[in-house]
PDB file of C-alpha atoms in Angstrom:
ATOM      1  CA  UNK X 277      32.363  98.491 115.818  1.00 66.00           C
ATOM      2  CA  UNK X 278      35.851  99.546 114.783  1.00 78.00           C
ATOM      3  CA  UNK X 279      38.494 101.400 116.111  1.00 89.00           C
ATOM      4  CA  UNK X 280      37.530 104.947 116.787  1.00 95.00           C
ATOM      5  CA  UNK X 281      37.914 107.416 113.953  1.00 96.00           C
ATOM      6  CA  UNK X 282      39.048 110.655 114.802  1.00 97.00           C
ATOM      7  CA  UNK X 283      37.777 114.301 113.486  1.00 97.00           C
ATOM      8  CA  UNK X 284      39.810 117.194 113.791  1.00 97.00           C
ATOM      9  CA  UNK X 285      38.337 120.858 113.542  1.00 95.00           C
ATOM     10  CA  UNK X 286      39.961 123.947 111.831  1.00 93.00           C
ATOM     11  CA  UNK X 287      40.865 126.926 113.927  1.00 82.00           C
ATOM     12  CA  UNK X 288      38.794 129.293 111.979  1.00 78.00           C
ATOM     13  CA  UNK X 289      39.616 132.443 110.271  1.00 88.00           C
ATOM     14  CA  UNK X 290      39.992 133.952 107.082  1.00 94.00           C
ATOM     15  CA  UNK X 291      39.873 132.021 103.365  1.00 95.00           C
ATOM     16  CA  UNK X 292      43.911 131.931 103.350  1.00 95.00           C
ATOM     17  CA  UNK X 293      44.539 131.540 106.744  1.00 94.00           C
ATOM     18  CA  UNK X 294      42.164 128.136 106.730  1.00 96.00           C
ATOM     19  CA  UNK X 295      43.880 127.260 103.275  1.00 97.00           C
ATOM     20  CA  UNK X 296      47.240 127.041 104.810  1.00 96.00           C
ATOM     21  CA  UNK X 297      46.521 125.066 108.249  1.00 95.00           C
ATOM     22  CA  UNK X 298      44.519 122.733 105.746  1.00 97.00           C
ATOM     23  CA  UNK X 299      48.018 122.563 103.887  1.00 97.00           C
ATOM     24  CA  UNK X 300      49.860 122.147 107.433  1.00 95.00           C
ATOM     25  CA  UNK X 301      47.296 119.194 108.548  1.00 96.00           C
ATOM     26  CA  UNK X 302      48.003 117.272 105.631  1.00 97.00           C
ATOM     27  CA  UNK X 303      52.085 117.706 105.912  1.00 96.00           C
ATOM     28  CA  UNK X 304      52.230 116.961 109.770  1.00 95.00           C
ATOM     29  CA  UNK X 305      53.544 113.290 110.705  1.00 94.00           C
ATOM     30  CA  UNK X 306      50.350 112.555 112.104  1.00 93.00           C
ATOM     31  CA  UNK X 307      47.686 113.695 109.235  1.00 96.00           C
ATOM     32  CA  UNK X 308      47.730 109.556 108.536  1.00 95.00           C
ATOM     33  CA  UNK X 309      45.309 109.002 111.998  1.00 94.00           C
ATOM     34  CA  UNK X 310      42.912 112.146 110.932  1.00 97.00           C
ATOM     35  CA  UNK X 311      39.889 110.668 108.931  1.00 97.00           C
ATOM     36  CA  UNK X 312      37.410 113.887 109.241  1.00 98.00           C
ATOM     37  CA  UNK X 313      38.575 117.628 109.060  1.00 98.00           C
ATOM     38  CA  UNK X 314      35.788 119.541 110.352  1.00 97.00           C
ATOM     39  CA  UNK X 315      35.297 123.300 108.487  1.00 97.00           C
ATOM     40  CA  UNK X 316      33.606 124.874 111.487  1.00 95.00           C
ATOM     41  CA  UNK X 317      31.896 127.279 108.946  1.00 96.00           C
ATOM     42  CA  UNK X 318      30.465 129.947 112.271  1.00 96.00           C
ATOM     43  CA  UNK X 319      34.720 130.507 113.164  1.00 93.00           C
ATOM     44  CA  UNK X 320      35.605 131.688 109.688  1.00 93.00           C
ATOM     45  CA  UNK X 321      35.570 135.096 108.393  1.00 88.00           C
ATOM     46  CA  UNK X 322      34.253 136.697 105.294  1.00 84.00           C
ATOM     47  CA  UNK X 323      32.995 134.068 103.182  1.00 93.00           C
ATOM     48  CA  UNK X 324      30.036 135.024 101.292  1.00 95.00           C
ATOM     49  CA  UNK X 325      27.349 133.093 100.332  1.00 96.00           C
ATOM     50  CA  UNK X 326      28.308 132.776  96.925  1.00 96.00           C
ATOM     51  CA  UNK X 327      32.015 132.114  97.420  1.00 96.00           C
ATOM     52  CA  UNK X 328      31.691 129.272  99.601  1.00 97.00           C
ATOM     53  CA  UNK X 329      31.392 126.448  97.240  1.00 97.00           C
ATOM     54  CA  UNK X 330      34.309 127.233  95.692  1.00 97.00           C
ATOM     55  CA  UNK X 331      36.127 127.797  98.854  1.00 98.00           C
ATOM     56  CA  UNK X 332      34.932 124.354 100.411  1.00 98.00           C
ATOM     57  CA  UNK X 333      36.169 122.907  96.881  1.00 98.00           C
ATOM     58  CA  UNK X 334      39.729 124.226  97.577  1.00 98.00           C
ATOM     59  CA  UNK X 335      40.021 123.622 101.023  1.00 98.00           C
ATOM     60  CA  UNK X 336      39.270 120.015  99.942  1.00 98.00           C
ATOM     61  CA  UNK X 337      41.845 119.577  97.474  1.00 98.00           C
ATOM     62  CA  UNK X 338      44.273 120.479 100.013  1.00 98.00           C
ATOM     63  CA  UNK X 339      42.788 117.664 102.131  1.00 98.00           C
ATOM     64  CA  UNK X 340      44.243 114.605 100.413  1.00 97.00           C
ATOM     65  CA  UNK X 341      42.839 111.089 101.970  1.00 96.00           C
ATOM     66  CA  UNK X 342      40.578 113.402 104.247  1.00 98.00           C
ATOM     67  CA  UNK X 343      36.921 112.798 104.214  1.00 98.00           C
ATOM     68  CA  UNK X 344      35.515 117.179 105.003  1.00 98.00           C
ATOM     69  CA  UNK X 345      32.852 118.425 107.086  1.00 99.00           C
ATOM     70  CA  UNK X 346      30.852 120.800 107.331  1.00 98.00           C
ATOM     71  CA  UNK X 347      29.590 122.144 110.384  1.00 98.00           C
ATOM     72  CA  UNK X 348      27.721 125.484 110.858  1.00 97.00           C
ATOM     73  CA  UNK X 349      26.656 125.492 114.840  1.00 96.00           C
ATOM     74  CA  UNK X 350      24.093 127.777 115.988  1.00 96.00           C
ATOM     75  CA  UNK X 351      24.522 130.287 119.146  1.00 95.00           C
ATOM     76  CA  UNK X 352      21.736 128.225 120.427  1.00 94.00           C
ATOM     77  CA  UNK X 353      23.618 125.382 120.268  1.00 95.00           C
ATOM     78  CA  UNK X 354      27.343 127.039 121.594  1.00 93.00           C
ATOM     79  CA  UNK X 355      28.308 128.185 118.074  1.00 94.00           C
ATOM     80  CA  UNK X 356      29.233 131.505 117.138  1.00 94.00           C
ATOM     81  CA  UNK X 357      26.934 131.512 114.389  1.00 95.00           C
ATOM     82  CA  UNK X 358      23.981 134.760 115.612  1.00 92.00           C
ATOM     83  CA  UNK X 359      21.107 133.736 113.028  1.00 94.00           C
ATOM     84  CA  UNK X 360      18.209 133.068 112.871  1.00 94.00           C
ATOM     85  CA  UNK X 361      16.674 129.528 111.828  1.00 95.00           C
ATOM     86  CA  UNK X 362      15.941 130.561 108.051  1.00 96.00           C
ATOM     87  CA  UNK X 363      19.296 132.047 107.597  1.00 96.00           C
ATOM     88  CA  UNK X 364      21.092 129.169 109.553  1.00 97.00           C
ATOM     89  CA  UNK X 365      19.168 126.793 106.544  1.00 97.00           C
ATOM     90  CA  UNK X 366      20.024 129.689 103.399  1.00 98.00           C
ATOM     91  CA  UNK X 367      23.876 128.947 104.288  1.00 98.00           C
ATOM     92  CA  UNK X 368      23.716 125.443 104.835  1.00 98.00           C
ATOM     93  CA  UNK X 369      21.987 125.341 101.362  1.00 97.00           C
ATOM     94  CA  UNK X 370      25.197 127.420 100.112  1.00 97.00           C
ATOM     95  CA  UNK X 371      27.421 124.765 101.463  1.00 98.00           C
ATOM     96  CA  UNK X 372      25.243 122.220  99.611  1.00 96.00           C
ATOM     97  CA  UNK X 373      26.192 123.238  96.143  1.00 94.00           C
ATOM     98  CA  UNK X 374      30.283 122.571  97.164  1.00 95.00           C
ATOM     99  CA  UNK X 375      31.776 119.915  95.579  1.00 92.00           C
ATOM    100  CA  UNK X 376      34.605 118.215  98.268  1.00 92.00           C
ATOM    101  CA  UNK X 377      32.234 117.845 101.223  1.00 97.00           C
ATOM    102  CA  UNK X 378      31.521 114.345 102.548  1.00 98.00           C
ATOM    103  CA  UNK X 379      29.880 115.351 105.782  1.00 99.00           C
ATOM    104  CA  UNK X 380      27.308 118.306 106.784  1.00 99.00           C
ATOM    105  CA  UNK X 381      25.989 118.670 110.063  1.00 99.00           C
ATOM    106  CA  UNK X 382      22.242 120.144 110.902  1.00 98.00           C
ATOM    107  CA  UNK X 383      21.414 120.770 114.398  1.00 98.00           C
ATOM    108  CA  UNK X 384      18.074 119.360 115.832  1.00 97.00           C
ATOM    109  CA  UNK X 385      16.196 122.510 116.435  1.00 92.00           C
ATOM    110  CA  UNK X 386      16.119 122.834 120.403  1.00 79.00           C
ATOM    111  CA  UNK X 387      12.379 123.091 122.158  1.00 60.00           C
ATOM    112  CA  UNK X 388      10.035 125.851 121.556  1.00 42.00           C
ATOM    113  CA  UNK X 389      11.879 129.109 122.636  1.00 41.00           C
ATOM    114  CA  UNK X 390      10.365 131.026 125.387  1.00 41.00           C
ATOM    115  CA  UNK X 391      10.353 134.024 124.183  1.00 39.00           C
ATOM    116  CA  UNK X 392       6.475 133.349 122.978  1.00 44.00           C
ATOM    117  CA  UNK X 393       5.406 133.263 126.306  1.00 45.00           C
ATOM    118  CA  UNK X 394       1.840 132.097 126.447  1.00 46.00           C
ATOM    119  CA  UNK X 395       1.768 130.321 123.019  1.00 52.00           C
ATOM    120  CA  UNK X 396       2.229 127.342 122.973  1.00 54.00           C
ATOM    121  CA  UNK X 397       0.485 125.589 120.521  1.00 51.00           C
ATOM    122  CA  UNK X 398       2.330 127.757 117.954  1.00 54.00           C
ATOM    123  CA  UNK X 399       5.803 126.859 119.889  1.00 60.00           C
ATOM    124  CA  UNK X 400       4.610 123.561 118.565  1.00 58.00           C
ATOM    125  CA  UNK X 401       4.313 124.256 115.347  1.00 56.00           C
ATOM    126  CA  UNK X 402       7.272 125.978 114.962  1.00 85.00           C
ATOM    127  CA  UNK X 403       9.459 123.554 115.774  1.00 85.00           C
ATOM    128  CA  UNK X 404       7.553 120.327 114.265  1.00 89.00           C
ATOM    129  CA  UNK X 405       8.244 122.481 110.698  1.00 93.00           C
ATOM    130  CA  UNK X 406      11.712 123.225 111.487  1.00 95.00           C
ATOM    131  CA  UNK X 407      12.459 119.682 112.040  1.00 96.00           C
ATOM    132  CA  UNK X 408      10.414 118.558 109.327  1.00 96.00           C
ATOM    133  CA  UNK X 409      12.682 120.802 107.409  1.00 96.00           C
ATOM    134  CA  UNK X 410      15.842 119.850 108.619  1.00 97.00           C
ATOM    135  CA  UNK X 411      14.801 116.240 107.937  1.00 98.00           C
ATOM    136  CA  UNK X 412      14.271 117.112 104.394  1.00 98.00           C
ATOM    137  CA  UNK X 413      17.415 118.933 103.693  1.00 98.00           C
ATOM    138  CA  UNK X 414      18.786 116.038 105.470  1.00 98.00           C
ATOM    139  CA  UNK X 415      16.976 113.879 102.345  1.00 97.00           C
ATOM    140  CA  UNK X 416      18.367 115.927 100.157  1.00 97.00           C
ATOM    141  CA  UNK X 417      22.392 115.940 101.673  1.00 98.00           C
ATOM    142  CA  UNK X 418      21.900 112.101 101.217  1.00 97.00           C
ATOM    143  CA  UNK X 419      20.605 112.182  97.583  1.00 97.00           C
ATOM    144  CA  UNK X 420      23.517 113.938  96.940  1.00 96.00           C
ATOM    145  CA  UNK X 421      26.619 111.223  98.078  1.00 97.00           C
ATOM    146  CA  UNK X 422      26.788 113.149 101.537  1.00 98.00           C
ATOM    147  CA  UNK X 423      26.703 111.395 104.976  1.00 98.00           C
ATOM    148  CA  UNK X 424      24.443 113.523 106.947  1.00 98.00           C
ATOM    149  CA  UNK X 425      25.319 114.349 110.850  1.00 98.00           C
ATOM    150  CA  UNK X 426      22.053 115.051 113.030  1.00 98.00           C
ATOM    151  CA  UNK X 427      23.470 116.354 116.154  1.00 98.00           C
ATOM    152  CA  UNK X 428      22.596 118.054 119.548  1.00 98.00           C
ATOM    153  CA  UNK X 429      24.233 119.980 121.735  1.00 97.00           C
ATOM    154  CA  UNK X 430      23.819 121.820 125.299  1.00 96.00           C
ATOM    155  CA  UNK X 431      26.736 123.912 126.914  1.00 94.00           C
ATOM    156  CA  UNK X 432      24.853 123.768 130.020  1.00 95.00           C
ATOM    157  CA  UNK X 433      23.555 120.688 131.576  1.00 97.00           C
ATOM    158  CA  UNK X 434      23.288 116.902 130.604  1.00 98.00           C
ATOM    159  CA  UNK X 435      19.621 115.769 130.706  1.00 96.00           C
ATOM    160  CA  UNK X 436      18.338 112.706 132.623  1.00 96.00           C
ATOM    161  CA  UNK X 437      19.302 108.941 130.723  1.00 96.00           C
ATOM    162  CA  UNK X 438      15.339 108.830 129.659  1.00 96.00           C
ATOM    163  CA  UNK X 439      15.405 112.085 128.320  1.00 97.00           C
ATOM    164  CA  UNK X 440      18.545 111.368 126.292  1.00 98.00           C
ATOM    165  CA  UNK X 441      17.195 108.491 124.683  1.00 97.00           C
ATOM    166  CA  UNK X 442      14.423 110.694 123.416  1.00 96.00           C
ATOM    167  CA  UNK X 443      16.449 112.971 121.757  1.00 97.00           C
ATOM    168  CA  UNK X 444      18.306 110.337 119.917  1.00 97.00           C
ATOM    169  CA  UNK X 445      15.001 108.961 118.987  1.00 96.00           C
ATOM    170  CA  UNK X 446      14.210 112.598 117.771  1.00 97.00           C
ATOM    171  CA  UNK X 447      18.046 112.420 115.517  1.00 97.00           C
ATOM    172  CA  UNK X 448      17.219 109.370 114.313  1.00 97.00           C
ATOM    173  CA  UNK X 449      13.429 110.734 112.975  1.00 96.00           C
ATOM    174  CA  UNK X 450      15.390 113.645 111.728  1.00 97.00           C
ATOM    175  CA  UNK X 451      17.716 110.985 108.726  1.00 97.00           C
ATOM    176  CA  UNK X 452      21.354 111.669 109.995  1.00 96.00           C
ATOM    177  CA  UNK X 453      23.555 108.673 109.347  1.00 97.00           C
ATOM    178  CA  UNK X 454      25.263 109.702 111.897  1.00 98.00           C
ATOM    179  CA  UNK X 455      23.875 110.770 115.391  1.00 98.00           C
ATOM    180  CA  UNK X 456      25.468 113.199 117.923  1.00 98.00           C
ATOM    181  CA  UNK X 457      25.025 114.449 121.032  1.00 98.00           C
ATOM    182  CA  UNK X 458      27.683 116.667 122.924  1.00 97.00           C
ATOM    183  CA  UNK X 459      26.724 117.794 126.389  1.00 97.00           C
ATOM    184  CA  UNK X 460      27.768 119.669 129.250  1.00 96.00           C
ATOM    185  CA  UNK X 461      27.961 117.744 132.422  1.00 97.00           C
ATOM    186  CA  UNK X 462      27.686 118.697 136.289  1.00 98.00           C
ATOM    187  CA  UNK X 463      28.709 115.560 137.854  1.00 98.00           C
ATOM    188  CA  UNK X 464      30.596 112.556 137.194  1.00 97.00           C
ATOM    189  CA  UNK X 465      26.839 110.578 136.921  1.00 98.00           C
ATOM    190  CA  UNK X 466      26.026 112.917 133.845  1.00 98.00           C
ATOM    191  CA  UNK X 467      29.047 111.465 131.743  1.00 98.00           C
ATOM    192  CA  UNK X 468      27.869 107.714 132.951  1.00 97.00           C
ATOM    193  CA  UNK X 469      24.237 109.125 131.764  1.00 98.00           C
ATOM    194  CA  UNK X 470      25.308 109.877 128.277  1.00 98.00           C
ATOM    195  CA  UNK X 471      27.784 106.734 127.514  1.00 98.00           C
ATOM    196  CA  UNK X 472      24.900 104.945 128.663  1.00 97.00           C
ATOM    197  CA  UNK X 473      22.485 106.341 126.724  1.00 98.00           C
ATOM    198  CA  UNK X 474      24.518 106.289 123.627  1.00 98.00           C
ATOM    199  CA  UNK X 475      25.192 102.150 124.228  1.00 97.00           C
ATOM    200  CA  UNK X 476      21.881 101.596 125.135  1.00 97.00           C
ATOM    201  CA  UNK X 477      20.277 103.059 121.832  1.00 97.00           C
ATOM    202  CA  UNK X 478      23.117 101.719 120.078  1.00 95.00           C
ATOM    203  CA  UNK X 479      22.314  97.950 120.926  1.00 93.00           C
ATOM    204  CA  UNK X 480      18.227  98.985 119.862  1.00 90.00           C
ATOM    205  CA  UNK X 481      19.198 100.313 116.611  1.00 90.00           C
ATOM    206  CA  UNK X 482      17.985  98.526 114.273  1.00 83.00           C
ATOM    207  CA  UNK X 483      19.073 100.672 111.393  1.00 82.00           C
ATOM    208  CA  UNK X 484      22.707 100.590 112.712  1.00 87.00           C
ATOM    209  CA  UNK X 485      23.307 104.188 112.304  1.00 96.00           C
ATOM    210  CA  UNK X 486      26.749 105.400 113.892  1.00 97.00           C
ATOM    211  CA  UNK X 487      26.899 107.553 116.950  1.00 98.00           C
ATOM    212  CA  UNK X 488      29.008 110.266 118.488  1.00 98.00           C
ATOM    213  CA  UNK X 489      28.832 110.342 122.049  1.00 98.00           C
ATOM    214  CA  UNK X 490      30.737 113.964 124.223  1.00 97.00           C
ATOM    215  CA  UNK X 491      30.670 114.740 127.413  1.00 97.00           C
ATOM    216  CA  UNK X 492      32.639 118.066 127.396  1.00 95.00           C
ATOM    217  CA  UNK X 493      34.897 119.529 129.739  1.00 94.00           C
ATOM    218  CA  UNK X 494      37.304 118.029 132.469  1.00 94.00           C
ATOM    219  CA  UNK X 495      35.180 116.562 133.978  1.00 96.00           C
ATOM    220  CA  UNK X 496      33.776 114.737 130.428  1.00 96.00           C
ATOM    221  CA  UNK X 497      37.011 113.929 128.858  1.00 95.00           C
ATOM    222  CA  UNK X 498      36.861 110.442 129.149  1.00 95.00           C
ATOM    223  CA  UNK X 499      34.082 110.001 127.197  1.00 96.00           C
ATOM    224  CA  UNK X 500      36.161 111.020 124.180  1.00 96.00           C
ATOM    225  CA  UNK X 501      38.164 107.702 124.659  1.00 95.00           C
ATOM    226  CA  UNK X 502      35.009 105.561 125.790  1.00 95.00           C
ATOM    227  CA  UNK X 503      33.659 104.728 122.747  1.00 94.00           C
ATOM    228  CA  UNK X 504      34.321 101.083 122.826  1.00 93.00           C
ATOM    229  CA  UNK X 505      32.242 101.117 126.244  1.00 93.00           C
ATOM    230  CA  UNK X 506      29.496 103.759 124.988  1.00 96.00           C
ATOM    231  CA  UNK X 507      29.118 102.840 120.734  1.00 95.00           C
ATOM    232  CA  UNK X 508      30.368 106.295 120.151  1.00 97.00           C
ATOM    233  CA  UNK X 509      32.481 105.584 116.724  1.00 97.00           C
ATOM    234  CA  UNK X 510      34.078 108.987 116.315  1.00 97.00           C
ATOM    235  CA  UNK X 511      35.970 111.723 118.457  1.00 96.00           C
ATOM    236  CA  UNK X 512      36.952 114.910 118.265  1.00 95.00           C
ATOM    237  CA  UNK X 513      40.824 116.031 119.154  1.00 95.00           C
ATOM    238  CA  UNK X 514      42.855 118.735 118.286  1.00 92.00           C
ATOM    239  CA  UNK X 515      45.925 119.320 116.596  1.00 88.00           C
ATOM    240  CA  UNK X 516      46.588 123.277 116.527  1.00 77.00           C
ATOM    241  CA  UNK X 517      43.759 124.651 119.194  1.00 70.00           C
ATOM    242  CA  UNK X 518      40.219 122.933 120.735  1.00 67.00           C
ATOM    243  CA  UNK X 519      36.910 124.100 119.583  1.00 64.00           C
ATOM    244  CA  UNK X 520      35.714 122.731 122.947  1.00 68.00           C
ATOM    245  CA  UNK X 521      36.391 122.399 126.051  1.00 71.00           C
ATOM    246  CA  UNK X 522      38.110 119.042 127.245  1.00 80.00           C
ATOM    247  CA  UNK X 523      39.011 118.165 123.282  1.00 86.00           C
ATOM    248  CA  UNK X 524      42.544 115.768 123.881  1.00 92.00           C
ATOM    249  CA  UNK X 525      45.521 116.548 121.534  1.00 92.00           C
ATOM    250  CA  UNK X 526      45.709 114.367 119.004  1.00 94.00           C
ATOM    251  CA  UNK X 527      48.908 112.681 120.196  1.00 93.00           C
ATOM    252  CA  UNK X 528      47.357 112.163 123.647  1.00 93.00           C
ATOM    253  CA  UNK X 529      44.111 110.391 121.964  1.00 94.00           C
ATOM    254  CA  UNK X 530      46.063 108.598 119.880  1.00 92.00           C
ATOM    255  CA  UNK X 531      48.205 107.184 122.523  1.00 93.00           C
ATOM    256  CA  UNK X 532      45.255 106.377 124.865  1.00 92.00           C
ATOM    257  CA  UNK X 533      43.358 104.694 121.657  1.00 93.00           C
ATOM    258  CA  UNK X 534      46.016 102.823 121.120  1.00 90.00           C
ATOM    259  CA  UNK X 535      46.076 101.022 124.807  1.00 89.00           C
ATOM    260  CA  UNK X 536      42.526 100.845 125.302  1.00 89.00           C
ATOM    261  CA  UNK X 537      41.542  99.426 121.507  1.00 81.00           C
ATOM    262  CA  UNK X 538      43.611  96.871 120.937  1.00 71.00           C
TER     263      UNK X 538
END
């Protein structure tokens, strides 16, 4: 693998307001490291369905150089987003239609939810047909020139190493090109959990898929440096504000890339 490529997020907010820090990423001196701009589509404001194509077309032409993406994360998932599964899939389908996207990222639908205490089977078969869904939309992204992102994410806890390598057996089954996981840890052996994990699959993959390995929070933030030691090939920093906790400013990530991949 390369030297890790870095993804920075938009703030969020209103059409114009995203316009112009689009315009102010590409004029700041160091807009030449950035090679993803994440539109975190559940942070903006008051973009219909219909307008968004349009809008995602714009915001890329003000991204010279810059490859976009776009994410729309769930509540489930520690988005701001409050829908449900169908209308989570209706806007990702609006986003679709955009020409300017490179990237979209669909969440692996978490385990049957709870709330249908008692019924299980159909807990089942609920989430076997969303993922069977995703993984077709997924198909579809593809056909379409986009590199598809099939990502996980828990604000809570980091599973077991075993456990983790199931789920990126369940993002591989789901078509991403890319895989993701971003989780919460406890204790320092939950970050040494994940970059293991993520290495471990990585050196299995026989489909060399790339990977995107976060531990978030203090605690995690040196797994946003580690991907020469984990596989992870990207990492998300900030330049204006974080979209999560323990993101590194971009001058700080660059600096640290810069000693530890050489």
């Amino acid at each position: 693998m390369g030297r890790t490529k870095i993804c920075i997020p938009l703030k969020g907010g209103r059409e114009e307001e995203l316009l112009r820090e689009a315009e102010a990423l590409s004029a700041h001196p160091l807009s030449p490291l950035i090679s993803i701009v994440e539109f975190r589509d559940d942070l903006s404001a008051g973009i219909s369905d219909e307008a968004l194509p349009d809008f995602l077309h714009s915001l890329s032409e003000r991204l010279p150089g810059k490859s976009l993406l776009f994410t729309l994360r769930s509540a489930a998932q520690g988005g701001a987003f409050p829908g449900d599964f169908e209308a989570y899939l209706l806007r990702n389908e609006a986003a679709l239609k955009a020409e300017g996207i490179s990237l979209i990222d669909l969440e692996l639908p978490r385990d049957a939810r709870k709330e249908e205490k008692g019924r299980e089977r159909q807990q089942e078969e609920t989430e076997s047909s969303r993922r069977e869904r995703i993984r077709l939309f997924l198909e579809r992204a593809k056909a379409r020139g986009l590199r598809a992102i099939a990502s996980y994410h828990d604000f809570e806890k980091t599973e077991g190493r075993e456990k983790l390598l199931q789920i990126y057996r369940d993002l591989r089954a789901l078509g991403g090109d890319i895989l993701k996981l971003s989780l919460m840890p406890r204790k320092p052996e939950d970050v040494l959990s994940l970059l293991s994990a993520c290495r471990a699959f990585r050196e299995e993959d026989r489909e060399r898929h790339e990977y995107i390995a976060v531990s978030m929070g203090q605690l995690g933030r040196f797994s946003r440096i580690a991907g020469q030691l984990s596989g992870s090939d990207y990492s998300f920093a900030s330049l204006f504000a974080p979209s999560a906790p323990g993101q590194w400013r971009l001058e700080e990530m660059e600096s640290m890339l810069s000693l530890l991949e050489r």
